[in-house]
mmCIF file of C-alpha atoms in Angstrom:
data_model
loop_
_atom_site.group_PDB
_atom_site.id
_atom_site.type_symbol
_atom_site.label_atom_id
_atom_site.label_comp_id
_atom_site.label_asym_id
_atom_site.label_seq_id
_atom_site.Cartn_x
_atom_site.Cartn_y
_atom_site.Cartn_z
ATOM 1 C CA MET A 260 133.569 47.105 162.093
ATOM 2 C CA ALA A 261 136.736 48.667 160.110
ATOM 3 C CA GLU A 262 135.678 47.319 156.873
ATOM 4 C CA ASP A 263 132.656 48.914 156.890
ATOM 5 C CA ILE A 264 134.102 52.129 158.032
ATOM 6 C CA LYS A 265 136.338 51.722 155.623
ATOM 7 C CA THR A 266 133.281 51.676 152.993
ATOM 8 C CA ARG A 267 131.022 54.176 154.335
ATOM 9 C CA LEU A 268 134.010 56.744 153.661
ATOM 10 C CA ILE A 269 134.153 55.879 150.388
ATOM 11 C CA GLU A 270 130.600 56.021 149.736
ATOM 12 C CA VAL A 271 129.931 59.139 151.547
ATOM 13 C CA ALA A 272 133.854 60.465 150.487
ATOM 14 C CA GLY A 273 132.206 59.312 146.510
ATOM 15 C CA GLU A 274 128.751 61.357 146.942
ATOM 16 C CA ALA A 275 130.917 64.860 148.064
ATOM 17 C CA PHE A 276 133.738 64.248 145.530
ATOM 18 C CA ALA A 277 131.360 63.804 142.553
ATOM 19 C CA VAL A 278 128.917 66.610 143.488
ATOM 20 C CA LYS A 279 132.239 69.553 144.510
ATOM 21 C CA GLY A 280 135.487 68.227 143.043
ATOM 22 C CA PHE A 281 138.248 66.638 144.937
ATOM 23 C CA ASP A 282 139.406 70.309 145.914
ATOM 24 C CA ALA A 283 135.828 71.320 147.643
ATOM 25 C CA VAL A 284 135.606 68.998 149.956
ATOM 26 C CA GLY A 285 136.813 67.963 153.287
ATOM 27 C CA ILE A 286 138.259 65.902 155.539
ATOM 28 C CA ARG A 287 136.205 66.598 158.564
ATOM 29 C CA GLU A 288 133.168 67.033 156.396
ATOM 30 C CA ILE A 289 133.299 63.342 155.150
ATOM 31 C CA CYS A 290 134.006 61.476 158.393
ATOM 32 C CA HIS A 291 131.489 63.734 159.927
ATOM 33 C CA LYS A 292 128.869 62.084 157.524
ATOM 34 C CA ALA A 293 130.079 59.215 157.711
ATOM 35 C CA GLY A 294 130.629 58.675 161.285
ATOM 36 C CA ALA A 295 134.333 58.433 161.681
ATOM 37 C CA ASN A 296 137.503 59.638 163.254
ATOM 38 C CA VAL A 297 139.463 61.728 160.776
ATOM 39 C CA ALA A 298 142.458 59.608 162.008
ATOM 40 C CA ALA A 299 140.158 56.382 159.885
ATOM 41 C CA VAL A 300 141.262 58.046 156.652
ATOM 42 C CA ASN A 301 144.589 57.917 157.580
ATOM 43 C CA TYR A 302 144.932 54.955 158.405
ATOM 44 C CA HIS A 303 142.320 53.114 155.788
ATOM 45 C CA PHE A 304 143.843 55.474 152.890
ATOM 46 C CA GLY A 305 147.060 57.726 154.367
ATOM 47 C CA ASP A 306 145.219 60.479 153.046
ATOM 48 C CA LYS A 307 142.398 62.364 151.080
ATOM 49 C CA ARG A 308 144.177 61.780 147.663
ATOM 50 C CA GLY A 309 144.184 57.933 148.411
ATOM 51 C CA LEU A 310 140.909 57.951 149.454
ATOM 52 C CA TYR A 311 139.421 60.048 146.282
ATOM 53 C CA ARG A 312 141.888 57.364 144.544
ATOM 54 C CA ALA A 313 140.145 54.780 146.563
ATOM 55 C CA CYS A 314 136.631 56.564 145.458
ATOM 56 C CA LEU A 315 137.566 55.825 142.058
ATOM 57 C CA GLU A 316 138.706 52.069 142.242
ATOM 58 C CA HIS A 317 135.214 51.115 143.640
ATOM 59 C CA ALA A 318 133.239 53.100 140.932
ATOM 60 C CA GLN A 319 135.174 51.253 138.395
ATOM 61 C CA SER A 320 134.974 47.641 140.427
ATOM 62 C CA CYS A 321 131.154 47.860 139.531
ATOM 63 C CA ARG A 322 130.888 47.872 135.718
ATOM 64 C CA VAL A 323 129.348 44.940 133.357
ATOM 65 C CA GLU A 324 131.527 41.710 133.818
ATOM 66 C CA GLY A 325 133.245 41.327 130.173
ATOM 67 C CA LEU A 326 132.862 44.595 129.299
ATOM 68 C CA ASP A 327 136.407 45.049 129.926
ATOM 69 C CA ARG A 328 138.485 41.749 128.984
ATOM 70 C CA PRO A 329 135.463 39.669 127.214
ATOM 71 C CA ALA A 330 134.898 35.946 126.713
ATOM 72 C CA TRP A 331 133.011 35.722 123.476
ATOM 73 C CA PRO A 332 131.591 32.296 121.858
ATOM 74 C CA GLU A 333 133.524 30.980 119.548
ATOM 75 C CA SER A 334 130.417 30.943 117.171
ATOM 76 C CA TYR A 335 130.612 34.661 117.402
ATOM 77 C CA THR A 336 132.097 36.941 114.474
ATOM 78 C CA PRO A 337 133.173 40.055 114.560
ATOM 79 C CA ALA A 338 130.123 42.190 114.097
ATOM 80 C CA ASP A 339 128.704 39.740 116.488
ATOM 81 C CA LYS A 340 131.576 40.885 119.151
ATOM 82 C CA LEU A 341 130.580 44.980 118.317
ATOM 83 C CA ARG A 342 127.576 44.513 119.099
ATOM 84 C CA ALA A 343 127.691 42.907 122.301
ATOM 85 C CA PHE A 344 130.580 45.182 123.522
ATOM 86 C CA ILE A 345 127.942 47.923 122.536
ATOM 87 C CA GLN A 346 125.329 46.098 124.480
ATOM 88 C CA ARG A 347 127.176 45.705 127.276
ATOM 89 C CA MET A 348 128.911 49.192 127.480
ATOM 90 C CA LEU A 349 125.084 50.729 126.893
ATOM 91 C CA GLU A 350 124.246 47.999 130.001
ATOM 92 C CA GLU A 351 126.611 50.068 132.815
ATOM 93 C CA LYS A 352 126.407 53.488 131.205
ATOM 94 C CA LEU A 353 122.581 53.187 131.371
ATOM 95 C CA ASN A 354 122.412 51.213 134.714
ATOM 96 C CA THR A 355 119.991 53.045 137.005
ATOM 97 C CA GLU A 356 120.384 50.464 139.682
ATOM 98 C CA ARG A 357 123.873 51.462 141.051
ATOM 99 C CA PRO A 358 124.792 54.998 143.041
ATOM 100 C CA ALA A 359 124.326 57.812 140.672
ATOM 101 C CA TRP A 360 127.777 58.982 141.997
ATOM 102 C CA HIS A 361 129.627 56.175 140.485
ATOM 103 C CA GLN A 362 129.174 57.588 136.908
ATOM 104 C CA GLU A 363 129.161 61.303 138.232
ATOM 105 C CA LEU A 364 132.912 60.756 139.637
ATOM 106 C CA MET A 365 134.393 59.119 136.676
ATOM 107 C CA LEU A 366 133.117 62.146 134.581
ATOM 108 C CA ARG A 367 134.202 64.848 136.131
ATOM 109 C CA GLU A 368 137.957 63.099 136.526
ATOM 110 C CA LEU A 369 138.133 63.260 132.934
ATOM 111 C CA SER A 370 136.049 66.732 132.418
ATOM 112 C CA ARG A 371 138.420 67.678 134.896
ATOM 113 C CA PRO A 372 141.195 65.506 135.515
ATOM 114 C CA SER A 373 142.858 65.503 138.655
ATOM 115 C CA GLU A 374 146.485 63.592 138.775
ATOM 116 C CA SER A 375 144.804 60.588 139.275
ATOM 117 C CA CYS A 376 143.054 60.955 136.095
ATOM 118 C CA ARG A 377 146.163 58.430 133.698
ATOM 119 C CA GLU A 378 146.122 56.283 136.345
ATOM 120 C CA PHE A 379 142.313 55.950 136.144
ATOM 121 C CA VAL A 380 142.302 56.249 132.420
ATOM 122 C CA GLU A 381 145.089 53.105 131.647
ATOM 123 C CA SER A 382 142.702 50.866 134.528
ATOM 124 C CA TYR A 383 139.498 51.450 133.774
ATOM 125 C CA ILE A 384 139.359 52.835 130.259
ATOM 126 C CA ARG A 385 142.250 51.349 127.889
ATOM 127 C CA PRO A 386 141.359 48.150 128.531
ATOM 128 C CA MET A 387 137.791 48.551 127.347
ATOM 129 C CA ALA A 388 139.892 50.571 124.278
ATOM 130 C CA HIS A 389 142.380 47.485 124.030
ATOM 131 C CA ALA A 390 138.660 45.281 123.526
ATOM 132 C CA LEU A 391 137.625 47.311 121.246
ATOM 133 C CA GLY A 392 140.599 47.676 119.208
ATOM 134 C CA GLU A 393 140.846 43.949 118.571
ATOM 135 C CA ILE A 394 137.360 43.650 117.304
ATOM 136 C CA MET A 395 138.516 46.486 114.541
ATOM 137 C CA GLN A 396 141.127 44.669 113.738
ATOM 138 C CA GLU A 397 138.927 41.298 112.985
ATOM 139 C CA ILE A 398 136.959 43.257 110.727
ATOM 140 C CA TYR A 399 139.605 44.763 109.085
ATOM 141 C CA PRO A 400 142.023 41.439 109.793
ATOM 142 C CA HIS A 401 145.313 42.875 107.508
ATOM 143 C CA ARG A 402 144.372 46.826 108.563
ATOM 144 C CA GLU A 403 147.411 48.068 110.715
ATOM 145 C CA TRP A 404 146.044 50.434 114.166
ATOM 146 C CA THR A 405 146.707 53.571 113.235
ATOM 147 C CA GLN A 406 145.347 57.453 114.042
ATOM 148 C CA GLN A 407 141.924 55.834 111.898
ATOM 149 C CA THR A 408 141.459 53.275 114.346
ATOM 150 C CA TRP A 409 141.203 55.498 117.483
ATOM 151 C CA MET A 410 138.937 57.470 115.851
ATOM 152 C CA ILE A 411 136.434 54.855 114.805
ATOM 153 C CA GLY A 412 136.212 53.612 118.043
ATOM 154 C CA PHE A 413 136.511 56.770 119.786
ATOM 155 C CA SER A 414 133.252 57.645 117.064
ATOM 156 C CA ILE A 415 131.540 54.129 118.201
ATOM 157 C CA VAL A 416 132.118 54.875 122.316
ATOM 158 C CA GLY A 417 130.573 58.365 121.269
ATOM 159 C CA GLN A 418 127.247 56.985 120.467
ATOM 160 C CA VAL A 419 126.831 55.422 123.473
ATOM 161 C CA LEU A 420 128.104 58.256 125.896
ATOM 162 C CA PHE A 421 125.306 60.825 123.383
ATOM 163 C CA TYR A 422 122.467 58.570 125.304
ATOM 164 C CA GLN A 423 123.993 58.809 129.083
ATOM 165 C CA LEU A 424 125.168 62.016 128.889
ATOM 166 C CA GLN A 425 122.709 64.060 126.480
ATOM 167 C CA GLN A 426 119.013 62.603 128.269
ATOM 168 C CA PRO A 427 117.718 65.889 129.247
ATOM 169 C CA VAL A 428 118.078 66.699 125.391
ATOM 170 C CA ILE A 429 116.597 63.614 124.339
ATOM 171 C CA ARG A 430 113.501 63.875 126.365
ATOM 172 C CA ILE A 431 112.803 67.823 125.428
ATOM 173 C CA LEU A 432 113.310 67.262 121.323
ATOM 174 C CA MET A 433 111.776 63.518 121.668
ATOM 175 C CA GLY A 434 109.256 63.832 124.539
ATOM 176 C CA GLU A 435 108.769 62.160 127.041
ATOM 177 C CA GLU A 436 107.042 58.645 125.394
ATOM 178 C CA GLY A 437 109.422 59.307 122.333
ATOM 179 C CA PHE A 438 112.061 59.114 125.353
ATOM 180 C CA LYS A 439 111.440 55.761 127.353
ATOM 181 C CA SER A 440 110.702 54.111 123.777
ATOM 182 C CA LEU A 441 114.614 54.423 123.890
ATOM 183 C CA THR A 442 115.610 50.546 124.668
ATOM 184 C CA VAL A 443 118.719 49.345 125.778
ATOM 185 C CA ASP A 444 118.495 46.472 123.293
ATOM 186 C CA GLY A 445 116.801 49.094 120.403
ATOM 187 C CA LEU A 446 119.992 51.364 121.402
ATOM 188 C CA THR A 447 122.482 48.102 120.460
ATOM 189 C CA ASP A 448 120.674 47.264 117.216
ATOM 190 C CA HIS A 449 120.644 51.092 116.145
ATOM 191 C CA ILE A 450 124.094 51.812 117.420
ATOM 192 C CA THR A 451 125.684 48.455 115.968
ATOM 193 C CA ARG A 452 124.124 48.979 112.658
ATOM 194 C CA PHE A 453 124.550 52.396 111.899
ATOM 195 C CA SER A 454 128.845 51.571 113.567
ATOM 196 C CA LEU A 455 128.945 47.991 110.546
ATOM 197 C CA ALA A 456 127.234 50.669 107.522
ATOM 198 C CA ALA A 457 130.130 53.005 107.885
ATOM 199 C CA LEU A 458 132.595 50.426 108.221
ATOM 200 C CA GLY A 459 131.453 49.023 104.772
ATOM 201 C CA ASN A 460 130.398 45.923 106.956
ATOM 202 C CA GLY A 461 126.886 45.898 106.903
ATOM 203 C CA ASP A 462 123.537 47.153 104.614
ATOM 204 C CA PRO A 463 123.505 51.303 104.353
ATOM 205 C CA ILE A 464 120.932 52.686 106.173
ATOM 206 C CA SER A 465 118.831 53.784 103.739
ATOM 207 C CA VAL A 466 118.503 50.336 103.541
ATOM 208 C CA ASP A 467 116.902 50.315 107.064
ATOM 209 C CA LEU A 468 114.977 53.382 106.388
ATOM 210 C CA GLN A 469 112.872 52.298 103.460
ATOM 211 C CA ARG A 470 112.055 48.788 105.271
ATOM 212 C CA GLU A 471 111.067 51.145 108.566
ATOM 213 C CA ILE A 472 108.509 52.945 105.613
ATOM 214 C CA GLU A 473 107.351 50.016 104.227
ATOM 215 C CA THR A 474 106.407 48.251 107.345
ATOM 216 C CA ASN A 475 104.345 51.513 108.128
#
């Protein structure tokens, strides 16, 4: 019963924090919607800040398996690993089955950081950055981790985030039919080919465009 109340508090509070932000949500409002006593927040989480951290941790725990600590098949080349990393990230960011507040709360924390931001970045984002960095070091085995390495990683991740955050723009520009044609597999293929071409480890994009012209 206690765990049910704890879970209910996280679900209700997480959605409220995602929509309104930490400061605009009161403990009494959360407890009223969750059907819980105010004392339950102190018992399970210590205080409102502890409840907020628990909501962030819960949102993080629903990530795609293997994105932060991937175990690659021995046969995978660095390009295969990059493709798999991009695909897993797209599957997580474009997942419509998980509660919307998970992504919304994490995005709010990153765009309007609270005192929990550093802990969130270290526990959720840095492991992914490390996994992508290891792939980059395999692509460039004799290159040290530099500012350029970070920027390349940001550019790759930024492509994924565009398709998560700019869906209304894509719908308007491409139309509903065009938007629906964008599958995870198709986006994975495009982002991987585009990134490898930019890194000098794949065919130039112009080659792919020429193939498309010849096919059509």
